[in-house]
PDB file of C-alpha atoms in Angstrom:
ATOM      1  CA  ILE I 501     -31.595   1.501  63.738  1.00  0.00           C
ATOM      2  CA  PHE I 502     -30.692  -0.917  61.095  1.00  0.00           C
ATOM      3  CA  MET I 503     -27.170  -1.374  60.179  1.00  0.00           C
ATOM      4  CA  TYR I 504     -25.661  -2.888  57.167  1.00  0.00           C
ATOM      5  CA  PRO I 505     -23.057  -5.296  57.733  1.00  0.00           C
ATOM      6  CA  LYS I 506     -19.609  -4.027  56.810  1.00  0.00           C
ATOM      7  CA  ASN I 507     -17.528  -5.288  53.927  1.00  0.00           C
ATOM      8  CA  LYS I 508     -15.830  -7.895  55.151  1.00  0.00           C
ATOM      9  CA  GLU I 509     -13.058  -7.964  52.691  1.00  0.00           C
ATOM     10  CA  THR I 510      -9.669  -7.964  53.860  1.00  0.00           C
ATOM     11  CA  SER I 511      -6.810  -5.795  52.388  1.00  0.00           C
ATOM     12  CA  THR I 512      -4.875  -8.853  51.223  1.00  0.00           C
ATOM     13  CA  ALA I 513      -7.998  -9.782  49.317  1.00  0.00           C
ATOM     14  CA  ARG I 514      -8.592  -6.367  47.815  1.00  0.00           C
ATOM     15  CA  ASN I 515      -4.989  -6.313  46.931  1.00  0.00           C
ATOM     16  CA  LYS I 516      -5.203  -9.354  45.026  1.00  0.00           C
ATOM     17  CA  ARG I 517      -8.434  -8.141  43.130  1.00  0.00           C
ATOM     18  CA  ILE I 518      -6.711  -5.259  42.050  1.00  0.00           C
ATOM     19  CA  PHE I 519      -3.538  -7.036  41.127  1.00  0.00           C
ATOM     20  CA  LYS I 520      -5.742  -9.182  38.909  1.00  0.00           C
ATOM     21  CA  GLU I 521      -7.523  -6.122  37.419  1.00  0.00           C
ATOM     22  CA  ILE I 522      -4.142  -4.745  36.539  1.00  0.00           C
ATOM     23  CA  LEU I 523      -2.799  -7.844  34.943  1.00  0.00           C
ATOM     24  CA  ILE I 524      -5.917  -8.132  32.891  1.00  0.00           C
ATOM     25  CA  TYR I 525      -5.859  -4.494  31.581  1.00  0.00           C
ATOM     26  CA  THR I 526      -2.025  -5.330  30.807  1.00  0.00           C
ATOM     27  CA  ILE I 527      -2.653  -8.430  28.905  1.00  0.00           C
ATOM     28  CA  ILE I 528      -5.382  -6.866  26.924  1.00  0.00           C
ATOM     29  CA  ILE I 529      -3.012  -3.823  26.117  1.00  0.00           C
ATOM     30  CA  LEU I 530       0.109  -6.160  25.200  1.00  0.00           C
ATOM     31  CA  THR I 531      -2.214  -8.180  22.957  1.00  0.00           C
ATOM     32  CA  ALA I 532      -3.339  -5.130  21.362  1.00  0.00           C
ATOM     33  CA  VAL I 533      -0.178  -3.895  20.593  1.00  0.00           C
ATOM     34  CA  ALA I 534       1.322  -7.249  19.624  1.00  0.00           C
ATOM     35  CA  SER I 535      -1.573  -7.418  17.182  1.00  0.00           C
ATOM     36  CA  ALA I 536      -1.134  -4.152  15.652  1.00  0.00           C
ATOM     37  CA  THR I 537       2.429  -4.887  15.193  1.00  0.00           C
ATOM     38  CA  LEU I 538       2.160  -8.111  13.562  1.00  0.00           C
ATOM     39  CA  ILE I 539      -0.786  -6.540  11.417  1.00  0.00           C
ATOM     40  CA  ARG I 540       1.688  -3.835  10.304  1.00  0.00           C
ATOM     41  CA  ILE I 541       4.732  -6.180   9.570  1.00  0.00           C
ATOM     42  CA  PHE I 542       2.848  -8.927   7.547  1.00  0.00           C
ATOM     43  CA  ILE I 543      -0.390  -7.657   6.110  1.00  0.00           C
ATOM     44  CA  LEU I 544      -1.200  -4.037   5.893  1.00  0.00           C
ATOM     45  CA  GLU I 545       1.112  -1.126   6.029  1.00  0.00           C
ATOM     46  CA  PRO I 546       0.399   2.380   5.848  1.00  0.00           C
ATOM     47  CA  PHE I 547       2.105   4.437   3.220  1.00  0.00           C
ATOM     48  CA  ILE I 548       2.355   8.236   2.436  1.00  0.00           C
ATOM     49  CA  ILE I 549       2.175   8.995  -1.755  1.00  0.00           C
ATOM     50  CA  PRO I 550       5.460  11.001  -1.727  1.00  0.00           C
ATOM     51  CA  THR I 551       5.351  12.458  -5.439  1.00  0.00           C
ATOM     52  CA  PRO I 552       2.537  13.530  -8.052  1.00  0.00           C
ATOM     53  CA  SER I 553       3.056  10.739 -10.439  1.00  0.00           C
ATOM     54  CA  MET I 554      -0.171   8.494  -9.776  1.00  0.00           C
ATOM     55  CA  GLU I 555      -2.263  11.755  -9.730  1.00  0.00           C
ATOM     56  CA  PRO I 556      -5.225  12.119 -10.124  1.00  0.00           C
ATOM     57  CA  LYS I 557      -5.899   8.605  -8.619  1.00  0.00           C
ATOM     58  CA  LEU I 558      -3.728   9.083  -5.661  1.00  0.00           C
ATOM     59  CA  LYS I 559      -2.443  12.626  -4.487  1.00  0.00           C
ATOM     60  CA  VAL I 560       0.612  13.692  -2.830  1.00  0.00           C
ATOM     61  CA  GLY I 561       0.261  13.232   1.002  1.00  0.00           C
ATOM     62  CA  ASP I 562      -2.622  10.982   0.783  1.00  0.00           C
ATOM     63  CA  LYS I 563      -2.310   8.295   3.043  1.00  0.00           C
ATOM     64  CA  VAL I 564      -3.129   4.629   1.630  1.00  0.00           C
ATOM     65  CA  LEU I 565      -2.929   1.091   2.831  1.00  0.00           C
ATOM     66  CA  ILE I 566      -0.961  -1.355   1.272  1.00  0.00           C
ATOM     67  CA  ASN I 567      -1.967  -5.084   1.330  1.00  0.00           C
ATOM     68  CA  LYS I 568       1.467  -7.049   2.001  1.00  0.00           C
ATOM     69  CA  LEU I 569       0.102 -10.342   1.355  1.00  0.00           C
ATOM     70  CA  ALA I 570      -1.680  -9.588  -2.178  1.00  0.00           C
ATOM     71  CA  TYR I 571       1.037 -11.202  -3.771  1.00  0.00           C
ATOM     72  CA  LYS I 572       2.189 -13.925  -1.345  1.00  0.00           C
ATOM     73  CA  PHE I 573      -0.861 -15.693  -2.679  1.00  0.00           C
ATOM     74  CA  GLY I 574      -1.584 -14.402  -5.881  1.00  0.00           C
ATOM     75  CA  THR I 575       0.062 -13.037  -9.002  1.00  0.00           C
ATOM     76  CA  VAL I 576       0.742  -9.473  -9.991  1.00  0.00           C
ATOM     77  CA  LYS I 577      -1.504  -8.165 -13.076  1.00  0.00           C
ATOM     78  CA  ARG I 578      -1.948  -5.545 -15.640  1.00  0.00           C
ATOM     79  CA  GLY I 579      -3.716  -2.575 -13.973  1.00  0.00           C
ATOM     80  CA  ASP I 580      -2.533  -3.279 -10.385  1.00  0.00           C
ATOM     81  CA  ILE I 581      -1.403  -0.474  -8.517  1.00  0.00           C
ATOM     82  CA  VAL I 582       1.842  -1.581  -6.386  1.00  0.00           C
ATOM     83  CA  ALA I 583       4.090  -0.420  -3.737  1.00  0.00           C
ATOM     84  CA  PHE I 584       7.623  -1.514  -4.537  1.00  0.00           C
ATOM     85  CA  HIS I 585      11.416  -0.711  -3.466  1.00  0.00           C
ATOM     86  CA  SER I 586      12.767   1.771  -5.953  1.00  0.00           C
ATOM     87  CA  PRO I 587      15.924   0.209  -7.915  1.00  0.00           C
ATOM     88  CA  MET I 588      17.233   3.861  -8.291  1.00  0.00           C
ATOM     89  CA  GLU I 589      16.499   5.658  -4.879  1.00  0.00           C
ATOM     90  CA  GLU I 590      16.583   4.909  -1.674  1.00  0.00           C
ATOM     91  CA  LYS I 591      12.813   5.313  -1.103  1.00  0.00           C
ATOM     92  CA  ASP I 592       9.514   3.238  -2.164  1.00  0.00           C
ATOM     93  CA  LEU I 593       7.235   4.288  -4.799  1.00  0.00           C
ATOM     94  CA  VAL I 594       3.811   3.376  -5.927  1.00  0.00           C
ATOM     95  CA  LYS I 595       3.097   3.025  -9.614  1.00  0.00           C
ATOM     96  CA  ARG I 596       0.485   1.019 -12.015  1.00  0.00           C
ATOM     97  CA  ILE I 597       1.538  -2.065 -13.805  1.00  0.00           C
ATOM     98  CA  ILE I 598       1.542  -1.748 -17.244  1.00  0.00           C
ATOM     99  CA  ALA I 599       2.964  -4.944 -18.441  1.00  0.00           C
ATOM    100  CA  VAL I 600       4.050  -8.302 -17.038  1.00  0.00           C
ATOM    101  CA  GLU I 601       6.356 -11.167 -17.379  1.00  0.00           C
ATOM    102  CA  GLY I 602       6.629 -12.098 -21.251  1.00  0.00           C
ATOM    103  CA  ASP I 603       4.733  -9.053 -22.222  1.00  0.00           C
ATOM    104  CA  GLU I 604       6.128  -6.783 -25.233  1.00  0.00           C
ATOM    105  CA  ILE I 605       5.661  -3.328 -24.699  1.00  0.00           C
ATOM    106  CA  THR I 606       5.742  -0.573 -27.538  1.00  0.00           C
ATOM    107  CA  LEU I 607       5.526   2.967 -26.405  1.00  0.00           C
ATOM    108  CA  THR I 608       4.913   5.618 -29.477  1.00  0.00           C
ATOM    109  CA  SER I 609       5.687   9.063 -29.650  1.00  0.00           C
ATOM    110  CA  GLU I 610       1.936   9.821 -29.999  1.00  0.00           C
ATOM    111  CA  GLY I 611       1.337   8.614 -26.496  1.00  0.00           C
ATOM    112  CA  GLU I 612       0.346   5.275 -27.565  1.00  0.00           C
ATOM    113  CA  ILE I 613       0.821   1.858 -25.614  1.00  0.00           C
ATOM    114  CA  PHE I 614       0.969  -1.359 -27.364  1.00  0.00           C
ATOM    115  CA  ILE I 615       1.091  -4.479 -25.314  1.00  0.00           C
ATOM    116  CA  ASN I 616       1.694  -7.690 -27.378  1.00  0.00           C
ATOM    117  CA  GLY I 617       0.853  -5.620 -30.607  1.00  0.00           C
ATOM    118  CA  GLU I 618      -2.808  -4.478 -29.164  1.00  0.00           C
ATOM    119  CA  LYS I 619      -3.252  -1.080 -28.240  1.00  0.00           C
ATOM    120  CA  ILE I 620      -4.354  -0.662 -24.686  1.00  0.00           C
ATOM    121  CA  ILE I 621      -7.156   1.834 -23.173  1.00  0.00           C
ATOM    122  CA  GLU I 622      -6.030   3.626 -20.043  1.00  0.00           C
ATOM    123  CA  ASN I 623      -9.421   5.045 -18.642  1.00  0.00           C
ATOM    124  CA  TYR I 624      -7.729   5.957 -15.175  1.00  0.00           C
ATOM    125  CA  LEU I 625      -5.422   8.554 -17.316  1.00  0.00           C
ATOM    126  CA  PRO I 626      -6.154  12.356 -16.910  1.00  0.00           C
ATOM    127  CA  ALA I 627      -8.263  13.252 -19.942  1.00  0.00           C
ATOM    128  CA  ASP I 628      -6.307  16.517 -20.515  1.00  0.00           C
ATOM    129  CA  GLN I 629      -3.200  15.228 -20.322  1.00  0.00           C
ATOM    130  CA  ASN I 630      -0.946  15.367 -23.620  1.00  0.00           C
ATOM    131  CA  ILE I 631       1.429  12.386 -23.566  1.00  0.00           C
ATOM    132  CA  SER I 632       4.277  11.429 -25.948  1.00  0.00           C
ATOM    133  CA  TYR I 633       6.821   8.893 -25.262  1.00  0.00           C
ATOM    134  CA  ILE I 634      10.433   8.080 -26.674  1.00  0.00           C
ATOM    135  CA  ASN I 635       9.818   5.301 -29.335  1.00  0.00           C
ATOM    136  CA  GLN I 636      10.839   2.157 -27.456  1.00  0.00           C
ATOM    137  CA  THR I 637       9.915  -1.492 -27.454  1.00  0.00           C
ATOM    138  CA  ILE I 638      10.949  -3.568 -24.192  1.00  0.00           C
ATOM    139  CA  VAL I 639       9.898  -7.281 -23.566  1.00  0.00           C
ATOM    140  CA  VAL I 640       9.312  -7.505 -20.028  1.00  0.00           C
ATOM    141  CA  GLY I 641      11.923 -10.569 -18.210  1.00  0.00           C
ATOM    142  CA  GLU I 642      11.060 -13.354 -16.192  1.00  0.00           C
ATOM    143  CA  ASN I 643       9.316 -12.540 -12.857  1.00  0.00           C
ATOM    144  CA  GLU I 644       9.459  -8.899 -13.870  1.00  0.00           C
ATOM    145  CA  VAL I 645       6.874  -6.011 -14.355  1.00  0.00           C
ATOM    146  CA  PHE I 646       7.098  -2.544 -16.256  1.00  0.00           C
ATOM    147  CA  VAL I 647       5.447   0.054 -13.961  1.00  0.00           C
ATOM    148  CA  MET I 648       4.262   3.749 -14.981  1.00  0.00           C
ATOM    149  CA  GLY I 649       2.507   6.426 -13.041  1.00  0.00           C
ATOM    150  CA  ASP I 650      -1.190   7.737 -14.086  1.00  0.00           C
ATOM    151  CA  ASN I 651       0.395  11.295 -14.209  1.00  0.00           C
ATOM    152  CA  ARG I 652       2.846  10.474 -17.324  1.00  0.00           C
ATOM    153  CA  ASN I 653       4.424  13.571 -17.675  1.00  0.00           C
ATOM    154  CA  ASN I 654       5.507  13.791 -13.953  1.00  0.00           C
ATOM    155  CA  SER I 655       6.365  10.291 -13.104  1.00  0.00           C
ATOM    156  CA  PHE I 656       9.917   8.590 -12.772  1.00  0.00           C
ATOM    157  CA  ASP I 657       9.152   4.933 -13.368  1.00  0.00           C
ATOM    158  CA  SER I 658      10.040   1.938 -15.738  1.00  0.00           C
ATOM    159  CA  ARG I 659      10.554   4.145 -18.856  1.00  0.00           C
ATOM    160  CA  PHE I 660      13.722   5.814 -16.926  1.00  0.00           C
ATOM    161  CA  PHE I 661      14.956   2.616 -14.625  1.00  0.00           C
ATOM    162  CA  GLY I 662      13.948  -0.253 -16.598  1.00  0.00           C
ATOM    163  CA  THR I 663      11.535  -3.036 -15.570  1.00  0.00           C
ATOM    164  CA  ILE I 664      11.381  -4.212 -11.791  1.00  0.00           C
ATOM    165  CA  SER I 665      11.814  -7.477 -10.010  1.00  0.00           C
ATOM    166  CA  GLU I 666       8.474  -8.713  -8.552  1.00  0.00           C
ATOM    167  CA  ASP I 667      10.568  -9.453  -5.819  1.00  0.00           C
ATOM    168  CA  ASP I 668      10.734  -5.603  -5.001  1.00  0.00           C
ATOM    169  CA  ILE I 669       7.044  -5.407  -4.807  1.00  0.00           C
ATOM    170  CA  PHE I 670       6.153  -5.313  -1.309  1.00  0.00           C
ATOM    171  CA  GLY I 671       2.201  -4.722  -1.520  1.00  0.00           C
ATOM    172  CA  LYS I 672      -1.104  -3.776  -3.471  1.00  0.00           C
ATOM    173  CA  PHE I 673      -2.728  -0.402  -2.986  1.00  0.00           C
ATOM    174  CA  VAL I 674      -6.145  -1.306  -1.173  1.00  0.00           C
ATOM    175  CA  LEU I 675      -7.572   2.058   0.007  1.00  0.00           C
ATOM    176  CA  ILE I 676      -6.952   5.898   0.801  1.00  0.00           C
ATOM    177  CA  TYR I 677      -7.632   6.241   4.645  1.00  0.00           C
ATOM    178  CA  TRP I 678      -6.713   9.959   4.857  1.00  0.00           C
ATOM    179  CA  PRO I 679      -7.792  12.498   4.018  1.00  0.00           C
ATOM    180  CA  PRO I 680     -11.673  11.451   4.771  1.00  0.00           C
ATOM    181  CA  SER I 681     -12.394  13.537   1.550  1.00  0.00           C
ATOM    182  CA  ARG I 682     -10.770  11.120  -0.731  1.00  0.00           C
ATOM    183  CA  TRP I 683     -12.460   8.071   0.679  1.00  0.00           C
TER     184      TRP I 683
END
């Protein structure tokens, strides 16, 4: 009868092997948690749309990603959708930048917007929305932006709280990640 030799691994060697394996898994898990935390703090922040002010582009409850590095290495531009700390409330908001530093923005009772004397075309607005503004002209100050929601009749924005500081902007909208039907 042929017999296989018994495994001569001692219990001490086996314990060392198990300890090494546990240590490797622990390091992998800690690295993953640290990486996810650093990404969340410095690069991408998940955000839930709290109000219908950006409909139809962004709906209440949409879960989106905000790029926190966008304005660390770039500048704000008209048309960007940004997340910022509200100057009037304790919550963060998401709105579209309509005018930037140095722009003169004029809102008319006919629902038109002029930037530096030129009427702007806003293809992202709902076609069936009847918009009218209070006639006003505002010059956007240094390091400030004028923001508005796309759902103009249901948006608390710069028309009410004024321009916001670029320092209050903490990121730029990247994409909707939930629900999948909105990708």
